[in-house]
């Protein structure tokens, strides 16, 4: 099982337990442990009060590892058993990226909501099929855009924007560098048809953040570049990508993603988000403050007419999305995230990848 | 005289005196005090040993202010007197942007080198005329790209790159926010035909830095956007611009410039440069470290296989460009900066402005 050693692949924050439901009120099961994000997804759902029932994966070793973390789960005998289970209201999954769409459609067809690791699709056809299935079944196809939903610094930034601290948002810039840790990645991670390309994969986080922070419902891809600058041994790996979007309301976005985090960084990536508004700006240093003795991440800087302020968001906001998702599923509402938003981020990351100009080698 | 109160317009670092020539060996004069950058230019040239002879400007009040700072200068009776002066080897000028090209050509035609504030041109025709005049006269048309040449943090970053600390440069991202201080700006500052547009004006710094740090001799503009998001009272002001370039050697650049620095920031702009290489990355926090008690700027962060390092570059590198420029003029070399580089940055910022899509309002 190659899942633990690659930093970032194993990003699974532990938050405060803040149950929005009583035990048994919201039951979910887990299938497909291809990406370590499943642990972050399960942490957050169970902290929010969800009850975990089944775990299924074709590899017994991965199931055994999962059960160490979640001894309350019951190993299922087959994927069909989970899909047909009457108690399970949602299936959470972190399949190989190219299988997330087809599996999600199957989940919806079985009358369950679906919560998948990002990126949720690798092709536009998968997205279209999922849209059609959501429309027909009324079920949810939700996505774990962890770099906002599971980062307290990002949650706090959203609150500051909502409170009007920087006026109207003009531009959002994101940096999503990741450590490759190639030796600990599975083979599919380097096959473009399976991982989808860098703008589709880790770019999806960036696009979701942009739409959220800028309050945009739609945008156009105005620049997309990909390259392999340093990894000829993995010819299908985009080790670099960048992209710009122009929002329907006239806001702008640029982001850069890469697999070049050097060994000397104390964490898997120096993720940043810079948000410019008419009355101020925000910087989120998500996972580290470079060369600082401050531990951990969630460093939020706010500058406006009142001065420069620093907030350590760790332990301050929690992760409200996950409880919200549970309630949305129970009440058939869209308070935590709309289906349109989850799909729009997916659509734009697919478009970015499709339109990308290859600039290296 | 409206020149002093707008932060940033008055950016005039004082460095160590490190003369590369003896008094009288390199004589320059000054004309046109339309932009406060002239003070930074004169500080740096005189610190490097240049001898200041004449000062000329049509506004006596501006000359009087200049003489307070540089009592060694002689007020000229006319611009012609300076142009025809036999001792003057170089004329330094910070004219209205749209007049920099035509005045520079005049300087070259008088057998003198020219050192102008950026941006050096507002139209491609001006650039072509200057190129032709340089080719014919053999004189230099040099540009004060202060956000690299006059920032020790940027100088140090260049040294770190040259030393191989981050491997091969892949991408350079720049942020050049500025405080508007509109009440202290002259009228021409808000007339597009005179200031040239934001990508031409403050964008020129960013493009020059990119070419330098990435070692690129040419590049293509792949994205350019401008807007006026918050200043309807100045309809010709671009208060926001961003731009992406793809270098001939396959490196990438993105930069964002704006006039939205809020009053609460302790300096005129949170200028940053982020440089990604195959083996590490550098961040320069040029003028401030947000919400930190560290005074001043020139904060350089280097992360590579060896770890995370912080350098305070203040007082460490000096400003080698200016002494180099003096020697280049005396020896007719191009060690401090090539003419091709100065013109290429100018060309690309003109192209960016020409190609820019207006996204707001």
XYZ file of C-alpha atoms in Angstrom:
722
model
C 0.000 0.000 0.000
C 1.552 3.236 -1.119
C -0.438 5.924 0.515
C 1.189 7.318 3.606
C 4.618 8.566 2.887
C 3.859 11.165 0.236
C 3.197 14.357 2.082
C 0.036 16.071 0.961
C -1.493 12.870 -0.307
C -2.047 12.130 3.340
C -3.386 15.512 4.362
C -6.089 14.576 6.856
C -6.741 17.313 9.391
C -8.276 16.394 12.710
C -10.785 18.930 13.967
C -13.023 19.482 16.922
C -15.913 17.069 17.314
C -18.992 19.147 16.671
C -21.825 16.799 15.854
C -24.766 18.252 13.958
C -26.678 14.969 14.236
C -27.053 12.174 16.756
C -25.439 8.775 16.203
C -27.270 6.860 13.511
C -29.100 9.884 12.113
C -26.750 10.207 9.161
C -25.094 7.021 7.991
C -22.373 6.907 5.371
C -20.130 4.201 3.978
C -16.766 4.328 2.278
C -15.582 2.747 -0.962
C -12.359 3.040 -2.929
C -9.252 3.999 -0.976
C -7.062 5.018 -3.905
C -6.192 8.439 -2.494
C -5.267 9.240 1.099
C -7.722 12.131 1.114
C -10.338 9.588 2.144
C -8.969 9.893 5.675
C -9.537 13.633 5.749
C -13.035 13.106 4.407
C -13.837 10.499 7.062
C -12.307 12.520 9.875
C -14.431 15.497 8.991
C -17.681 13.600 8.465
C -17.371 11.640 11.691
C -16.348 14.756 13.656
C -19.559 16.320 12.358
C -21.565 13.412 13.726
C -21.939 11.122 10.719
C -22.036 7.404 11.471
C -19.659 5.284 9.418
C -21.038 1.900 8.432
C -19.253 -0.022 5.667
C -15.776 0.124 4.238
C -15.008 -1.496 0.923
C -11.928 -1.611 -1.235
C -10.605 -4.358 -3.520
C -7.260 -4.387 -1.667
C -7.513 -6.080 1.752
C -4.342 -4.351 2.930
C -5.928 -0.951 2.412
C -9.080 -2.044 4.215
C -6.994 -3.286 7.142
C -5.240 0.088 7.349
C -8.554 1.901 7.213
C -9.960 -0.267 10.012
C -7.048 0.655 12.238
C -8.123 4.279 11.904
C -11.862 3.589 11.953
C -12.480 0.402 13.953
C -16.196 1.199 13.999
C -16.480 0.420 10.268
C -17.641 -2.966 8.988
C -15.707 -4.421 6.069
C -18.174 -5.030 3.267
C -18.088 -8.213 1.179
C -18.453 -6.351 -2.086
C -19.024 -2.922 -3.529
C -22.545 -4.064 -4.408
C -23.268 -4.683 -0.750
C -22.464 -1.063 0.042
C -24.354 0.297 -2.955
C -27.433 -1.680 -1.996
C -27.274 -1.059 1.729
C -30.497 0.466 2.996
C -28.927 2.360 5.917
C -26.200 4.101 3.894
C -27.321 7.579 2.860
C -24.043 8.732 1.366
C -21.006 7.000 -0.054
C -17.670 8.714 0.390
C -14.979 7.646 -2.041
C -11.475 8.455 -3.201
C -11.217 6.336 -6.324
C -8.629 6.706 -9.070
C -9.548 10.105 -10.520
C -10.782 8.766 -13.867
C -13.147 6.387 -12.050
C -14.693 8.977 -9.751
C -17.319 10.034 -12.281
C -18.529 6.575 -13.341
C -18.560 5.335 -9.747
C -20.429 8.423 -8.594
C -23.126 7.903 -11.200
C -23.515 4.354 -9.904
C -23.860 5.696 -6.351
C -26.545 8.171 -7.387
C -28.391 5.508 -9.345
C -28.538 3.522 -6.122
C -30.385 6.379 -4.441
C -27.487 7.635 -2.376
C -25.616 10.936 -2.195
C -21.979 10.853 -3.262
C -19.016 12.604 -1.696
C -15.873 12.228 -3.772
C -12.335 13.355 -3.451
C -11.379 16.034 -5.949
C -10.942 16.252 -8.905
C -14.400 14.786 -9.442
C -13.937 14.043 -13.171
C -11.289 13.638 -15.823
C -13.513 14.196 -18.881
C -16.340 16.508 -19.829
C -18.451 13.476 -20.781
C -18.221 12.234 -17.190
C -19.370 15.630 -15.938
C -22.300 15.686 -18.360
C -23.342 12.201 -17.315
C -23.166 13.197 -13.646
C -25.197 16.368 -14.264
C -27.864 14.347 -16.024
C -27.922 11.780 -13.222
C -28.178 14.439 -10.506
C -31.067 16.067 -12.375
C -32.877 12.753 -12.722
C -32.240 11.291 -9.272
C -32.212 14.432 -7.156
C -29.130 13.078 -5.383
C -26.003 15.069 -4.556
C -22.607 14.758 -6.209
C -20.415 16.603 -3.732
C -16.679 17.130 -3.858
C -13.953 17.304 -1.205
C -12.209 20.493 -2.289
C -9.985 20.153 0.739
C -7.693 23.128 0.174
C -10.554 25.420 1.154
C -13.045 23.217 2.987
C -10.480 21.619 5.254
C -8.184 24.575 5.957
C -9.163 26.890 8.782
C -7.148 29.742 7.321
C -9.256 29.556 4.183
C -12.487 29.367 6.154
C -11.489 32.447 8.130
C -10.592 34.330 4.958
C -14.066 33.597 3.646
C -15.567 35.005 6.815
C -13.451 38.156 6.558
C -14.601 38.686 2.981
C -18.224 38.084 3.954
C -17.823 40.653 6.725
C -16.770 43.244 4.138
C -13.242 43.635 5.494
C -11.667 44.048 2.040
C -14.601 45.557 0.178
C -15.506 44.010 -3.145
C -13.181 41.243 -4.298
C -11.250 42.121 -7.465
C -8.738 39.327 -7.865
C -7.761 35.998 -6.324
C -4.308 34.490 -6.777
C -3.522 30.994 -5.615
C -0.392 28.932 -5.241
C -0.790 25.182 -4.806
C 2.701 23.677 -4.797
C 2.886 20.032 -3.744
C 5.671 17.644 -2.866
C 5.865 14.825 -5.365
C 7.267 12.001 -3.244
C 7.209 9.978 -6.434
C 8.388 6.744 -4.855
C 5.274 6.622 -2.717
C 2.757 7.381 -5.416
C 0.784 4.678 -7.195
C 1.332 4.112 -10.924
C -1.988 5.735 -11.915
C -0.767 8.991 -10.480
C 1.570 9.350 -13.472
C -0.884 8.283 -16.200
C -2.639 11.308 -17.597
C -5.804 9.470 -18.589
C -6.162 8.410 -14.963
C -5.108 11.482 -12.968
C -6.461 13.990 -15.459
C -3.570 16.443 -15.747
C -2.330 18.957 -13.180
C -4.880 21.712 -13.874
C -7.722 19.202 -13.576
C -6.253 17.542 -10.510
C -4.715 19.983 -8.019
C -5.944 22.902 -10.119
C -9.502 22.026 -9.130
C -8.858 23.243 -5.576
C -7.698 26.575 -6.897
C -10.668 27.129 -9.159
C -13.109 26.201 -6.424
C -11.478 28.703 -4.093
C -11.594 31.432 -6.695
C -15.293 30.953 -7.403
C -16.007 30.929 -3.686
C -13.903 33.892 -2.599
C -14.885 36.039 -5.571
C -18.536 35.044 -5.377
C -18.490 34.043 -9.040
C -20.941 31.553 -10.507
C -19.212 31.290 -13.856
C -15.895 32.175 -15.467
C -13.878 31.827 -18.647
C -10.452 30.226 -18.900
C -8.205 32.938 -20.317
C -4.801 31.284 -19.902
C -3.721 27.705 -19.291
C -0.197 26.340 -19.477
C 1.249 22.994 -18.472
C 4.712 21.535 -18.584
C 7.076 18.866 -17.416
C 10.206 20.732 -16.387
C 11.943 18.255 -14.189
C 10.568 14.737 -14.430
C 11.389 13.135 -17.802
C 11.052 9.739 -16.114
C 7.310 10.436 -15.862
C 6.504 11.749 -19.332
C 2.764 12.017 -18.656
C 3.190 14.031 -15.470
C 2.490 17.729 -15.679
C 4.851 18.926 -12.979
C 3.808 22.537 -13.527
C 0.617 24.292 -14.526
C -0.837 27.733 -14.332
C -4.108 29.222 -15.326
C -6.098 32.442 -15.375
C -9.838 32.864 -15.271
C -12.042 35.879 -15.838
C -15.258 35.752 -13.864
C -18.667 36.580 -15.249
C -18.846 39.511 -12.823
C -15.453 40.813 -13.907
C -13.223 39.479 -11.159
C -9.940 37.836 -12.071
C -8.060 34.769 -11.022
C -4.621 33.351 -11.537
C -3.197 30.232 -10.001
C -0.053 28.214 -10.204
C 0.274 24.569 -9.214
C 3.358 22.391 -9.279
C 5.112 19.304 -7.947
C 8.355 21.046 -7.018
C 8.172 21.444 -3.236
C 11.800 20.971 -2.180
C 12.831 18.548 0.547
C 13.863 21.393 2.820
C 10.335 22.718 3.300
C 8.917 21.541 6.607
C 5.603 20.610 5.052
C 4.259 19.341 1.742
C 3.666 22.712 0.134
C 3.713 26.448 0.707
C 0.076 26.904 -0.283
C -1.018 30.515 -0.479
C -4.059 32.485 -1.415
C -3.923 36.230 -2.020
C -7.201 38.057 -2.305
C -7.324 41.655 -3.462
C -10.375 43.748 -2.734
C -11.324 47.351 -3.332
C -10.755 48.169 0.360
C -7.980 45.818 1.395
C -6.350 42.476 0.877
C -5.934 39.102 2.516
C -3.114 36.615 2.384
C -3.525 33.062 3.608
C -0.349 31.116 4.316
C -2.134 27.836 4.530
C 0.306 25.244 5.746
C 3.449 27.058 6.818
C 4.937 30.462 7.520
C 8.347 30.278 5.851
C 11.383 30.243 8.130
C 9.180 31.161 11.054
C 9.062 29.409 14.401
C 5.280 29.465 14.326
C 4.083 25.907 14.098
C 1.503 24.700 11.639
C -0.513 26.691 9.201
C -3.624 28.814 8.928
C -1.793 32.118 9.009
C -4.178 34.812 7.840
C -3.087 38.383 7.110
C -5.648 41.116 6.670
C -4.714 44.609 5.540
C -7.312 47.317 5.120
C -7.950 50.875 6.249
C -7.570 49.822 9.867
C -4.048 48.472 9.559
C -2.247 45.176 9.201
C -3.646 42.309 11.213
C -2.475 38.751 11.726
C -4.778 35.909 12.735
C -3.787 32.381 13.594
C -6.919 30.595 12.452
C -5.918 27.216 13.874
C -8.660 25.979 16.181
C -10.724 29.081 15.507
C -13.205 28.225 12.759
C -13.416 24.466 12.577
C -14.630 22.987 9.304
C -18.264 23.986 8.946
C -18.671 22.504 5.483
C -18.957 18.917 6.660
C -21.734 19.408 9.190
C -23.411 21.594 6.621
C -23.141 18.832 4.042
C -24.762 16.336 6.410
C -27.649 18.724 7.055
C -27.959 19.493 3.340
C -28.277 15.765 2.679
C -30.858 15.286 5.406
C -32.869 18.399 4.549
C -32.239 18.391 0.767
C -30.903 21.936 0.975
C -27.766 23.526 -0.531
C -26.471 25.641 2.322
C -22.960 24.172 2.578
C -22.376 24.127 -1.173
C -24.580 24.197 -4.207
C -24.426 21.438 -6.765
C -23.911 24.133 -9.390
C -20.785 25.393 -7.600
C -19.277 21.921 -7.210
C -19.897 21.191 -10.883
C -18.763 24.618 -12.111
C -15.365 24.228 -10.453
C -15.112 20.785 -12.028
C -16.106 22.081 -15.450
C -13.575 24.904 -15.370
C -10.696 22.690 -14.302
C -11.539 20.315 -17.165
C -11.667 23.248 -19.585
C -8.367 24.596 -18.287
C -6.720 21.236 -18.815
C -8.249 20.857 -22.303
C -7.121 24.327 -23.342
C -3.680 24.117 -21.791
C -0.706 24.922 -23.959
C 2.226 22.589 -23.365
C 5.245 24.777 -22.728
C 7.834 22.239 -21.555
C 9.759 20.269 -22.461
C 4.506 70.952 -6.863
C 2.784 67.663 -6.278
C 5.520 65.173 -5.903
C 6.253 64.276 -2.351
C 3.211 63.060 -0.558
C 2.290 60.084 -2.709
C 4.133 57.137 -1.272
C 5.934 55.088 -3.871
C 6.216 58.025 -6.225
C 8.880 59.175 -3.850
C 10.698 55.901 -3.450
C 14.310 57.024 -3.295
C 16.512 54.603 -1.406
C 19.733 55.852 0.085
C 22.592 53.394 -0.171
C 26.202 53.114 0.783
C 28.613 55.412 -1.022
C 30.706 53.137 -3.176
C 32.295 55.234 -5.861
C 33.491 53.429 -8.966
C 35.020 56.631 -10.355
C 36.780 59.694 -9.002
C 35.010 63.064 -8.818
C 34.659 64.528 -12.300
C 35.381 61.281 -14.120
C 31.725 60.697 -14.922
C 29.556 63.785 -15.198
C 25.788 63.692 -15.553
C 23.050 66.270 -15.567
C 19.374 66.113 -14.778
C 16.352 67.317 -16.739
C 12.623 66.917 -16.229
C 11.448 66.353 -12.670
C 7.964 65.073 -13.441
C 8.318 61.915 -11.376
C 9.845 61.587 -7.921
C 11.909 58.634 -9.082
C 14.485 61.159 -10.219
C 15.628 61.374 -6.606
C 16.270 57.648 -6.428
C 18.149 57.859 -9.702
C 20.319 60.736 -8.489
C 20.954 59.150 -5.092
C 22.199 55.996 -6.724
C 24.323 57.669 -9.398
C 26.007 60.029 -6.947
C 26.573 57.236 -4.409
C 28.348 55.368 -7.205
C 30.646 58.332 -7.764
C 28.954 60.207 -10.601
C 29.336 63.977 -10.556
C 26.125 65.939 -10.930
C 26.433 69.092 -12.989
C 23.220 70.730 -14.254
C 19.629 70.566 -13.180
C 16.909 71.784 -15.481
C 13.140 71.761 -15.245
C 10.557 74.237 -16.531
C 9.096 74.626 -13.020
C 11.362 76.733 -10.742
C 9.691 75.320 -7.643
C 10.732 71.819 -8.607
C 14.275 72.990 -9.307
C 14.410 74.674 -5.900
C 13.322 71.450 -4.217
C 15.913 69.500 -6.166
C 18.651 71.926 -5.150
C 17.802 71.418 -1.498
C 18.582 67.735 -1.967
C 21.521 68.273 -4.346
C 23.099 71.646 -3.579
C 26.076 70.717 -5.751
C 23.941 70.996 -8.912
C 23.910 74.108 -11.062
C 20.527 75.302 -12.305
C 20.695 75.437 -16.083
C 19.201 78.308 -18.050
C 17.540 76.045 -20.540
C 17.230 72.443 -21.583
C 19.389 73.294 -24.588
C 22.211 74.346 -22.289
C 22.211 70.896 -20.722
C 21.890 69.096 -24.038
C 24.808 71.029 -25.465
C 27.013 70.900 -22.401
C 30.412 69.419 -23.253
C 31.049 67.965 -19.758
C 27.756 66.114 -19.413
C 28.135 62.482 -20.465
C 24.697 61.284 -19.437
C 21.361 62.969 -18.871
C 19.091 61.470 -16.231
C 15.424 62.349 -16.572
C 12.005 61.542 -15.196
C 9.766 63.273 -17.724
C 6.064 62.681 -18.202
C 6.010 59.092 -19.464
C 4.850 59.932 -22.972
C 7.728 62.423 -23.354
C 10.484 60.086 -22.211
C 11.003 58.591 -25.653
C 11.145 61.818 -27.668
C 13.358 63.511 -25.067
C 15.650 60.504 -24.939
C 16.135 60.560 -28.682
C 17.091 64.227 -28.385
C 19.628 63.344 -25.669
C 21.188 60.634 -27.828
C 21.306 62.939 -30.846
C 23.345 65.316 -28.672
C 25.933 62.590 -28.161
C 24.990 61.739 -24.612
C 23.802 58.602 -22.892
C 20.287 58.720 -21.477
C 19.019 57.306 -18.208
C 15.255 57.557 -17.901
C 12.724 56.638 -15.310
C 10.523 53.721 -16.309
C 8.384 53.172 -18.306
C 10.684 54.388 -21.056
C 7.972 54.671 -23.748
C 4.241 54.854 -24.203
C 4.111 53.818 -27.872
C 5.830 51.258 -30.060
C 6.764 54.052 -32.493
C 8.767 55.760 -29.743
C 10.584 52.502 -29.057
C 11.380 51.999 -32.741
C 12.696 55.528 -33.006
C 14.876 55.016 -29.934
C 16.217 51.705 -31.267
C 17.128 53.347 -34.532
C 18.803 56.260 -32.747
C 20.797 53.958 -30.472
C 21.972 51.965 -33.487
C 23.028 55.127 -35.314
C 24.606 57.060 -32.440
C 26.041 54.209 -30.370
C 24.674 55.908 -27.278
C 22.825 54.187 -24.438
C 19.128 54.449 -23.651
C 19.028 53.032 -20.138
C 16.031 52.657 -17.848
C 15.565 52.963 -14.096
C 13.656 49.742 -13.435
C 13.781 50.559 -9.759
C 11.766 47.656 -8.392
C 14.713 45.390 -9.115
C 17.704 47.682 -9.539
C 17.047 49.674 -6.394
C 15.810 46.938 -4.033
C 18.439 44.962 -2.173
C 16.067 42.046 -1.688
C 15.750 41.735 -5.445
C 19.511 42.027 -5.950
C 20.085 39.266 -3.407
C 17.485 37.052 -5.073
C 19.364 37.449 -8.338
C 22.583 36.405 -6.634
C 20.897 33.338 -5.111
C 19.598 32.305 -8.525
C 23.014 32.859 -10.101
C 24.529 30.687 -7.378
C 22.223 27.840 -8.392
C 20.312 27.790 -5.110
C 16.954 27.015 -6.735
C 18.164 25.152 -9.833
C 16.744 26.221 -13.148
C 14.082 28.920 -12.951
C 10.642 27.723 -14.080
C 8.306 30.565 -13.187
C 8.344 34.095 -11.812
C 5.285 35.682 -10.222
C 5.238 39.329 -9.279
C 2.941 41.570 -7.310
C 3.349 45.307 -7.695
C 0.575 46.966 -5.711
C 0.921 50.718 -5.256
C -0.821 53.317 -3.138
C -2.629 55.798 -5.327
C -2.533 58.919 -3.169
C -4.556 60.520 -5.925
C -4.629 63.963 -4.378
C -0.868 64.228 -4.688
C -0.562 63.014 -8.250
C -0.235 65.366 -11.186
C -3.000 65.476 -13.794
C -0.944 63.589 -16.425
C -0.878 60.612 -14.144
C -4.543 59.981 -14.946
C -4.369 60.566 -18.712
C -3.743 57.319 -20.502
C -1.955 58.866 -23.466
C 0.532 60.364 -21.010
C 1.080 57.628 -18.426
C 0.703 54.773 -20.878
C -1.635 52.448 -18.985
C -0.905 50.342 -15.918
C 0.773 47.408 -17.692
C 3.067 49.800 -19.540
C 3.747 51.903 -16.458
C 4.207 49.873 -13.283
C 3.990 46.662 -15.294
C 7.356 47.490 -16.845
C 9.105 46.760 -13.534
C 7.522 43.350 -13.416
C 8.465 42.386 -16.939
C 12.044 43.544 -16.460
C 12.321 41.436 -13.325
C 10.912 38.399 -15.065
C 13.351 38.622 -17.969
C 16.220 39.070 -15.548
C 15.387 36.370 -13.015
C 14.377 33.815 -15.653
C 17.322 34.648 -17.907
C 14.969 35.186 -20.832
C 15.868 37.348 -23.817
C 12.421 37.268 -25.361
C 8.873 36.343 -24.431
C 5.297 36.372 -25.678
C 2.393 38.086 -23.945
C -0.142 35.318 -23.307
C -2.616 37.155 -21.078
C -3.239 40.825 -20.395
C -6.188 42.331 -18.528
C -6.830 45.827 -17.274
C -9.674 47.423 -15.400
C -10.915 50.315 -13.364
C -12.639 48.736 -10.403
C -12.741 51.548 -7.931
C -11.968 54.944 -9.426
C -14.762 56.127 -11.715
C -13.596 59.696 -11.054
C -10.479 58.873 -13.089
C -11.945 57.089 -16.096
C -8.595 56.748 -17.876
C -6.858 55.177 -14.890
C -6.291 51.446 -15.022
C -6.416 50.716 -11.309
C -5.795 47.029 -11.934
C -3.838 45.027 -14.459
C -2.431 41.567 -14.766
C -0.408 39.822 -17.376
C 1.248 36.537 -18.244
C 4.272 35.958 -20.422
C 5.772 32.801 -21.838
C 9.507 33.037 -22.326
C 11.358 31.882 -25.415
C 13.132 29.276 -23.280
C 9.861 28.007 -21.838
C 9.762 29.781 -18.503
C 6.555 31.440 -17.382
C 5.599 34.712 -15.785
C 2.514 36.184 -14.244
C 2.222 39.537 -12.569
C -0.455 41.666 -11.030
C -0.248 45.413 -10.527
C -2.797 47.690 -8.943
C -3.471 51.001 -7.214
C -5.362 49.553 -4.261
C -2.859 49.640 -1.402
C -5.049 50.386 1.611
C -4.266 53.182 4.048
C -3.557 50.690 6.810
C -0.436 49.297 5.162
C 2.686 50.825 6.697
C 4.277 51.397 3.313
C 3.228 52.156 -0.238
C 2.839 48.596 -1.416
C 3.316 44.976 -0.478
C 5.557 44.236 -3.447
C 6.459 40.586 -3.809
C 8.340 38.375 -6.160
C 8.017 34.595 -6.069
C 10.494 32.598 -8.089
C 10.029 28.878 -8.613
C 12.964 26.759 -9.684
C 13.500 23.068 -10.265
C 15.371 22.756 -6.953
C 13.741 25.341 -4.726
C 12.001 28.661 -4.551
C 12.546 32.235 -3.454
C 10.132 34.804 -2.119
C 11.059 38.466 -1.882
C 8.932 40.618 0.389
C 10.309 43.821 -0.972
C 9.055 46.656 1.141
C 7.336 45.128 4.171
C 6.758 41.916 6.067
C 3.041 42.048 6.872
C 2.076 42.513 10.509
C 5.675 41.879 11.521
C 7.771 44.034 13.817
C 10.687 43.796 11.414
C 11.322 47.235 10.040
C 11.754 48.008 6.389
C 11.899 45.642 3.485
C 14.266 43.350 1.625
C 13.025 40.172 3.242
C 14.282 37.247 1.207
C 13.141 33.674 1.775
C 14.981 30.782 0.184
C 13.717 27.213 0.343
C 15.598 24.347 -1.244
C 16.957 20.940 -0.314
C 18.870 22.490 2.573
C 15.843 23.920 4.356
C 14.073 27.233 4.779
C 16.297 30.275 5.089
C 15.550 33.913 5.764
C 17.852 36.754 4.751
C 17.458 40.400 5.595
C 19.113 41.892 2.536
C 19.064 45.455 3.828
C 22.592 46.840 3.744
C 23.934 43.580 2.340
C 24.127 43.959 -1.440
C 24.033 47.642 -2.185
C 22.872 48.638 -5.655
C 25.532 47.426 -8.070
C 23.638 48.438 -11.191
C 24.454 52.117 -10.904
C 28.211 51.824 -10.609
C 28.017 49.256 -13.370
C 26.093 51.676 -15.543
C 28.716 54.378 -15.028
C 31.478 51.966 -16.025
C 29.453 50.724 -18.992
C 29.127 54.308 -20.177
C 32.818 55.009 -19.730
C 33.985 51.722 -21.241
C 31.166 51.293 -23.779
C 30.390 47.849 -22.342
C 27.070 46.247 -21.363
C 27.907 44.580 -18.072
C 25.263 46.219 -15.889
C 22.476 45.817 -18.419
C 22.325 45.261 -22.129
C 20.488 47.679 -24.363
C 18.569 44.705 -25.732
C 17.296 43.824 -22.249
C 16.205 47.372 -21.446
C 14.364 47.619 -24.764
C 12.857 44.129 -24.582
C 11.218 44.877 -21.231
C 9.899 48.103 -22.732
C 8.605 46.341 -25.824
C 6.797 43.661 -23.844
C 5.112 46.117 -21.508
C 3.886 48.071 -24.548
C 2.601 44.853 -26.131
C 0.889 43.828 -22.901
C -0.875 47.166 -22.728
C -1.857 47.026 -26.407
C -3.250 43.507 -26.096
C -4.983 44.066 -22.770
C -8.625 43.131 -22.498
C -10.649 45.648 -20.511
C -12.513 43.691 -17.849
C -13.915 46.472 -15.664
C -16.082 48.381 -15.418
